[in-house]
Short mmCIF file of C-alpha atoms and ligand atoms in Angstrom, two decimals:
data_model
loop_
_atom_site.label_atom_id
_atom_site.label_comp_id
_atom_site.label_asym_id
_atom_site.label_seq_id
_atom_site.Cartn_x
_atom_site.Cartn_y
_atom_site.Cartn_z
CA MET A 8 55.46 -3.81 26.52
CA LYS A 9 52.52 -5.76 25.27
CA LYS A 10 51.60 -4.85 21.76
CA ARG A 11 48.12 -3.32 21.36
CA MET A 12 45.78 -5.44 19.28
CA LYS A 13 44.48 -3.67 16.31
CA PHE A 14 41.64 -4.44 14.03
CA LEU A 15 40.84 -3.43 10.52
CA LEU A 16 37.51 -1.71 10.58
CA GLN A 17 35.23 -1.38 7.55
CA TYR A 18 31.61 -0.36 7.23
CA ARG A 19 28.93 -0.36 4.60
CA ARG A 20 25.91 1.75 4.83
CA TYR A 21 22.66 0.39 3.55
CA ARG A 22 19.22 1.65 2.64
CA LEU A 23 16.78 -1.27 1.95
CA PRO A 24 13.17 -0.65 0.92
CA PHE A 25 10.55 -2.89 2.61
CA ARG A 26 8.38 -5.04 0.44
CA ALA A 27 5.52 -3.26 1.97
CA ALA A 28 5.63 -0.04 4.06
CA VAL A 29 5.21 -0.63 7.77
CA ARG A 30 2.42 1.42 9.36
CA THR A 31 2.56 2.29 13.00
CA ALA A 32 1.46 5.03 15.26
CA HIS A 33 4.86 6.70 14.43
CA GLY A 34 3.83 6.97 10.78
CA VAL A 35 4.79 5.10 7.65
CA TRP A 36 8.09 3.36 7.42
CA ALA A 37 9.21 2.55 3.91
CA GLU A 38 12.86 1.53 4.09
CA ARG A 39 15.44 0.49 6.59
CA GLU A 40 18.69 2.40 6.92
CA GLY A 41 21.61 1.20 8.87
CA LEU A 42 25.18 0.17 8.73
CA MET A 43 27.10 -3.12 8.75
CA VAL A 44 30.62 -3.21 10.30
CA ARG A 45 33.37 -5.72 9.69
CA LEU A 46 36.27 -6.25 11.95
CA GLU A 47 39.36 -8.26 10.96
CA ASP A 48 42.15 -9.19 13.33
CA GLU A 49 45.87 -9.62 12.53
CA LYS A 50 45.25 -13.28 11.92
CA GLY A 51 42.63 -12.57 9.23
CA ALA A 52 39.68 -13.69 11.52
CA VAL A 53 36.61 -11.58 10.85
CA GLY A 54 33.42 -10.58 12.80
CA PHE A 55 30.35 -8.69 11.66
CA GLY A 56 27.90 -6.43 13.45
CA GLU A 57 24.90 -4.39 12.46
CA ALA A 58 23.97 -0.85 13.61
CA ALA A 59 20.26 -0.39 13.15
CA PRO A 60 19.14 2.79 14.86
CA ILE A 61 15.50 3.87 15.29
CA PRO A 62 15.88 7.70 15.78
CA TRP A 63 12.31 8.19 16.84
CA PHE A 64 12.85 5.94 19.71
CA GLY A 65 15.66 8.22 20.78
CA THR A 66 18.74 6.38 19.33
CA GLU A 67 21.37 8.11 17.19
CA THR A 68 20.76 8.57 13.50
CA VAL A 69 22.67 6.61 10.91
CA ASP A 70 24.59 9.82 9.98
CA GLU A 71 25.61 10.23 13.62
CA ALA A 72 26.88 6.50 13.72
CA GLU A 73 28.69 6.96 10.39
CA ALA A 74 30.39 10.18 11.59
CA VAL A 75 31.87 8.26 14.53
CA LEU A 76 33.02 5.47 12.24
CA ARG A 77 34.76 8.00 10.01
CA GLU A 78 36.56 9.36 13.03
CA LEU A 79 37.65 5.93 14.17
CA GLY A 80 39.31 5.31 10.72
CA SER A 81 40.24 1.97 9.27
CA GLU A 82 42.25 0.66 12.12
CA VAL A 83 40.97 0.48 15.68
CA SER A 84 42.03 -0.85 19.09
CA GLU A 85 39.89 -2.44 21.81
CA GLU A 86 40.24 0.87 23.81
CA GLN A 87 39.04 2.94 20.95
CA MET A 88 35.96 0.74 20.48
CA ALA A 89 35.25 0.78 24.24
CA ALA A 90 35.44 4.62 24.16
CA VAL A 91 32.78 5.13 21.65
CA PRO A 92 30.21 7.15 23.44
CA GLU A 93 26.93 5.87 24.77
CA LYS A 94 24.98 8.31 22.68
CA VAL A 95 25.66 6.13 19.62
CA GLY A 96 24.55 2.94 21.41
CA CYS A 97 23.50 1.15 18.18
CA LEU A 98 27.02 1.58 16.80
CA LYS A 99 28.54 0.38 20.13
CA HIS A 100 26.17 -2.65 19.72
CA ALA A 101 27.59 -3.40 16.20
CA LEU A 102 31.16 -3.15 17.38
CA ALA A 103 30.59 -5.25 20.47
CA VAL A 104 28.89 -7.94 18.36
CA ALA A 105 31.53 -8.03 15.80
CA ARG A 106 34.18 -8.23 18.39
CA ALA A 107 32.36 -11.03 20.24
CA GLU A 108 32.53 -13.14 17.04
CA PHE A 109 36.26 -13.75 17.63
CA GLN A 110 35.55 -15.53 20.85
CA VAL A 111 34.96 -19.18 20.78
CA ARG A 112 31.29 -19.70 20.96
CA GLU A 113 29.86 -22.16 23.46
CA ALA A 114 27.55 -24.79 22.04
CA ASN A 115 23.95 -23.61 21.69
CA ASN A 116 21.75 -24.66 24.44
CA LYS A 117 19.23 -27.36 23.98
CA THR A 118 16.33 -25.31 22.83
CA GLU A 119 15.74 -26.12 19.18
CA HIS A 120 12.76 -23.87 18.40
CA LEU A 121 10.89 -20.96 19.85
CA GLY A 122 7.40 -19.73 19.15
CA VAL A 123 6.83 -16.65 17.01
CA ALA A 124 4.08 -14.04 17.12
CA ALA A 125 2.17 -13.49 13.90
CA LEU A 126 2.25 -9.90 12.87
CA LEU A 127 -1.14 -8.52 11.85
CA PRO A 128 -1.45 -5.21 10.08
CA ALA A 129 -3.27 -2.21 11.71
CA GLY A 130 -6.92 -1.89 11.18
CA ARG A 131 -9.59 -4.16 9.76
CA ALA A 132 -7.06 -5.82 7.40
CA ALA A 133 -6.04 -7.85 10.44
CA LEU A 134 -9.33 -9.71 10.50
CA GLY A 135 -8.87 -11.31 7.06
CA LEU A 136 -5.51 -12.65 7.92
CA VAL A 137 -6.12 -14.41 11.26
CA ALA A 138 -7.65 -17.60 9.85
CA GLY A 139 -4.86 -18.21 7.37
CA LYS A 140 -2.04 -17.70 10.09
CA ALA A 141 -3.89 -19.92 12.49
CA GLU A 142 -4.03 -22.60 9.92
CA LEU A 143 -0.25 -22.41 9.58
CA GLY A 144 -0.07 -23.00 13.41
CA PHE A 145 0.42 -19.43 14.93
CA ARG A 146 -1.10 -19.12 18.34
CA MET A 147 0.17 -15.73 19.19
CA PHE A 148 -0.95 -12.69 17.11
CA LYS A 149 0.34 -9.18 17.29
CA TRP A 150 -2.00 -6.30 16.29
CA LYS A 151 -0.91 -2.72 15.80
CA VAL A 152 -3.35 -0.36 17.31
CA GLY A 153 -3.32 3.36 17.91
CA VAL A 154 -3.14 3.97 14.19
CA ALA A 155 -6.89 4.81 13.48
CA ASP A 156 -9.50 6.24 15.68
CA ALA A 157 -9.61 4.48 19.06
CA GLY A 158 -13.33 3.94 19.07
CA ASP A 159 -13.16 2.27 15.61
CA GLU A 160 -10.33 0.13 16.63
CA LEU A 161 -11.98 -0.94 19.93
CA ALA A 162 -15.03 -2.01 17.97
CA MET A 163 -12.82 -4.23 15.97
CA LEU A 164 -11.22 -5.89 19.06
CA ASP A 165 -14.04 -8.32 19.77
CA ASP A 166 -14.29 -9.37 16.02
CA LEU A 167 -10.51 -10.09 16.18
CA CYS A 168 -10.88 -12.12 19.50
CA ALA A 169 -13.75 -13.98 18.00
CA ALA A 170 -11.53 -14.96 14.96
CA LEU A 171 -8.74 -16.35 17.14
CA PRO A 172 -8.30 -20.15 17.23
CA ASP A 173 -8.79 -21.69 20.60
CA GLY A 174 -6.12 -20.98 23.14
CA ALA A 175 -4.65 -18.31 20.97
CA LYS A 176 -3.71 -14.85 22.41
CA LEU A 177 -3.35 -11.40 21.18
CA ARG A 178 -0.64 -8.84 21.71
CA LEU A 179 -1.73 -5.28 21.20
CA ASP A 180 0.92 -2.68 20.41
CA ALA A 181 -0.09 1.05 20.58
CA ASN A 182 3.37 2.37 19.99
CA GLY A 183 2.79 4.96 22.65
CA ALA A 184 -0.19 6.58 20.74
CA TRP A 185 -2.77 6.70 23.61
CA ASP A 186 -3.39 9.29 26.20
CA ARG A 187 -4.22 7.97 29.72
CA ARG A 188 -7.98 8.00 29.25
CA THR A 189 -7.85 6.12 25.86
CA ALA A 190 -5.41 3.50 27.50
CA GLU A 191 -7.87 3.07 30.31
CA ARG A 192 -10.79 2.39 27.94
CA TRP A 193 -8.62 -0.27 26.18
CA LEU A 194 -7.35 -1.91 29.30
CA ALA A 195 -10.76 -2.02 30.76
CA ARG A 196 -11.89 -3.87 27.54
CA CYS A 197 -8.95 -6.11 27.49
CA THR A 198 -9.82 -7.57 30.89
CA GLU A 199 -11.21 -11.12 30.48
CA ARG A 200 -10.32 -11.07 26.80
CA PRO A 201 -7.35 -13.34 25.50
CA VAL A 202 -4.84 -10.40 25.51
CA GLU A 203 -1.29 -11.45 26.52
CA PHE A 204 -0.19 -7.84 27.01
CA VAL A 205 -0.61 -4.32 25.79
CA GLU A 206 2.60 -2.93 24.53
CA GLN A 207 3.45 0.77 25.07
CA PRO A 208 0.04 2.27 25.55
CA CYS A 209 1.49 5.67 26.26
CA PHE A 210 4.89 7.29 25.63
CA GLY A 211 6.64 10.56 25.25
CA THR A 212 4.41 12.84 27.12
CA ARG A 213 5.36 14.39 30.42
CA GLY A 214 4.90 11.96 33.27
CA ALA A 215 4.47 9.01 30.84
CA ASP A 216 6.45 6.74 33.24
CA ASP A 217 4.04 7.42 36.10
CA VAL A 218 1.09 6.88 33.74
CA LEU A 219 2.41 3.50 32.70
CA ARG A 220 3.08 2.48 36.29
CA GLY A 221 -0.33 3.68 37.36
CA LEU A 222 -2.03 1.65 34.44
CA ALA A 223 -0.09 -1.38 35.35
CA GLU A 224 -1.37 -1.17 39.00
CA ASP A 225 -5.01 -0.53 37.99
CA PHE A 226 -5.58 -3.19 35.34
CA PRO A 227 -4.91 -6.98 35.27
CA THR A 228 -3.66 -7.09 31.67
CA PRO A 229 0.13 -6.92 31.67
CA LEU A 230 1.83 -3.94 30.01
CA ALA A 231 4.90 -4.15 27.94
CA LEU A 232 7.61 -1.49 27.55
CA ASP A 233 9.15 -1.00 24.10
CA GLU A 234 9.69 2.71 23.13
CA SER A 235 10.38 3.22 26.85
CA LEU A 236 13.53 1.09 26.50
CA VAL A 237 16.01 2.68 24.16
CA GLY A 238 19.14 1.31 25.85
CA GLU A 239 20.53 -0.27 29.01
CA GLN A 240 20.06 3.01 31.03
CA ASP A 241 16.33 2.55 30.47
CA ILE A 242 16.27 -1.06 31.43
CA GLU A 243 18.16 -0.14 34.53
CA ARG A 244 15.66 2.55 35.38
CA TRP A 245 12.66 0.36 35.05
CA LEU A 246 14.27 -2.50 36.90
CA GLY A 247 15.04 -0.17 39.67
CA ALA A 248 11.43 1.07 39.71
CA GLY A 249 10.32 -2.58 40.29
CA TRP A 250 8.57 -2.97 36.86
CA ARG A 251 6.80 -6.34 36.82
CA GLY A 252 5.46 -6.08 33.39
CA VAL A 253 7.06 -7.16 30.08
CA PHE A 254 10.42 -5.87 28.79
CA VAL A 255 10.39 -5.89 24.84
CA VAL A 256 14.07 -6.24 24.05
CA LYS A 257 15.14 -4.99 20.73
CA HIS A 258 18.62 -6.47 20.87
CA VAL A 259 20.20 -4.11 18.20
CA LEU A 260 19.41 -1.13 20.42
CA LEU A 261 21.58 -2.43 23.30
CA ALA A 262 25.08 -1.10 23.42
CA ASP A 263 26.21 -3.98 25.56
CA PRO A 264 23.74 -6.81 25.13
CA PRO A 265 25.23 -9.51 27.17
CA ALA A 266 25.37 -7.23 30.23
CA ALA A 267 21.87 -5.95 29.77
CA LEU A 268 20.41 -9.47 29.36
CA ALA A 269 22.38 -10.64 32.54
CA ARG A 270 20.75 -7.81 34.46
CA LEU A 271 17.21 -8.71 33.16
CA ALA A 272 17.84 -12.45 33.98
CA ALA A 273 19.10 -11.70 37.48
CA ALA A 274 15.89 -9.76 38.10
CA LYS A 275 13.80 -12.54 36.71
CA ALA A 276 12.22 -10.08 34.28
CA THR A 277 9.77 -11.18 31.56
CA VAL A 278 11.42 -10.62 28.32
CA VAL A 279 10.07 -10.65 24.72
CA PHE A 280 12.78 -10.64 22.08
CA SER A 281 11.70 -8.38 19.18
CA SER A 282 12.85 -7.42 15.74
CA ALA A 283 13.75 -3.72 15.10
CA LEU A 284 13.28 -4.49 11.39
CA GLU A 285 17.11 -4.96 11.13
CA THR A 286 18.62 -7.19 8.44
CA ALA A 287 19.28 -10.94 9.12
CA LEU A 288 22.67 -9.98 10.28
CA GLY A 289 21.52 -8.11 13.29
CA ALA A 290 18.72 -10.59 13.82
CA ARG A 291 21.05 -13.48 14.02
CA THR A 292 22.67 -12.07 17.18
CA ALA A 293 19.30 -11.22 18.65
CA LEU A 294 17.93 -14.72 17.96
CA ARG A 295 20.96 -16.40 19.41
CA ALA A 296 20.43 -14.41 22.58
CA ALA A 297 16.79 -15.51 22.55
CA PHE A 298 17.69 -19.16 22.27
CA ALA A 299 20.20 -18.69 25.09
CA TRP A 300 17.70 -16.78 27.42
CA PRO A 301 17.41 -18.66 30.72
CA GLY A 302 13.98 -17.22 31.69
CA GLU A 303 10.45 -17.90 30.53
CA ARG A 304 10.00 -18.30 26.83
CA ARG A 305 7.56 -15.98 25.26
CA ALA A 306 6.69 -16.01 21.57
CA LEU A 307 9.29 -14.03 19.58
CA GLY A 308 8.48 -10.66 17.93
CA PHE A 309 10.30 -11.81 14.81
CA GLY A 310 7.22 -12.49 12.60
CA VAL A 311 8.51 -9.98 10.15
CA TRP A 312 10.05 -11.87 7.21
CA PRO A 313 9.86 -11.65 4.24
CA LEU A 314 10.56 -7.91 4.86
CA PHE A 315 12.88 -6.52 2.33
CA GLN A 316 12.45 -6.08 -1.47
CA ASP A 317 15.86 -7.62 -1.71
CA ALA A 318 15.27 -10.96 0.00
CA ARG A 319 18.93 -11.67 0.55
CA PHE A 320 18.61 -9.48 3.73
CA ASP A 321 15.74 -11.32 5.19
CA GLY A 322 15.92 -13.96 7.93
CA PRO A 323 14.29 -17.43 7.85
CA ALA A 324 10.75 -17.34 6.41
CA THR A 325 8.30 -16.66 9.14
CA GLY A 326 6.45 -19.64 10.47
CA PRO A 327 4.88 -20.28 13.93
CA PHE A 328 8.20 -21.54 15.14
CA LEU A 329 11.81 -20.41 14.53
CA TYR A 330 14.51 -23.12 14.48
CA ALA A 331 17.98 -22.61 16.03
CA GLN A 332 19.46 -24.38 12.99
CA ASP A 333 18.00 -21.72 10.69
CA VAL A 334 19.51 -19.00 12.70
CA GLU A 335 22.90 -20.68 12.41
CA ARG A 336 22.44 -20.82 8.76
CA ILE A 337 22.42 -16.91 8.44
CA ASN A 338 25.67 -16.07 6.76
CA PRO A 339 27.04 -12.62 7.88
CA GLU A 340 29.75 -12.55 5.14
CA ALA A 341 27.17 -13.10 2.50
CA LEU A 342 25.05 -10.22 3.79
CA TRP A 343 28.12 -7.93 3.89
CA ASN A 344 29.05 -8.91 0.35
CA ALA A 345 25.49 -8.20 -0.85
CA LEU A 346 26.11 -4.57 0.11
CA SER A 347 29.12 -4.18 -2.18
MG1 LIG B 418 6.43 -2.21 19.88
#
């Protein structure tokens, strides 16, 4: 009988304060909690993965992921990892990514750099930052909306558009904060303005899927799904519904990223790879996937660094482009060791 391959499994839990709290329509986010996992095979080869849940998106909590890890114990087989339930999808992701590290990696494809969207803070503070970021070379800007009064924010939109350099575009992210009427006001205003897409105008209310589909039909500005996509079952649902807007892919939220990305690629979906404010360990895998993406290249939603008070957990400093060589320089083992 073939001997079952066993892996040593270790994990470390982290709680990392952000340099500055992140304000979204969900509230204020001050620190990142998650887990890093480490697998070691019988020959001593190691692989790392990160579980970075966002419970208010509908993922598991870190406690739930940790409970499953405790149950798994310090030695696991492939079968045990495969049997980890879907409801802890972020943990499944971490284990799958760590496991994939053992396979020989094909040479990176030829793309050497990808554009990055500059992240602007909510409210009027965004206005003061556009010129500086434009000077650095950014041409895509992401503005968080749905945080203050919609009328006040709408009044700022034209000021913000006027401040953009020639040829630049704006992404708006409402984090699901608007009702249908508010979304309609915004989308009417976005027409003929340099808005690449409006991300998650509505979410969480009854019939929100229908509202999103209706808005996508009624207005020319594309819509992007983010909160609507917690895992592969949501991607499958929206592909099945013929969604022609943008899929914001937070790689760390996918239990089986290669399978989900293959589905999106086969459907010729428009994908924007985006940070879930994970550490550089999880971001490394996400960015590798972005560099390998066969479809249209949209600016990355990774304009987040420096992010952590402890800069060891940050990815490469954010500029208008992200380079494949900088992604390859991220050292998972060093990040793991930084948690000890
Ligand atoms: Mg978003």
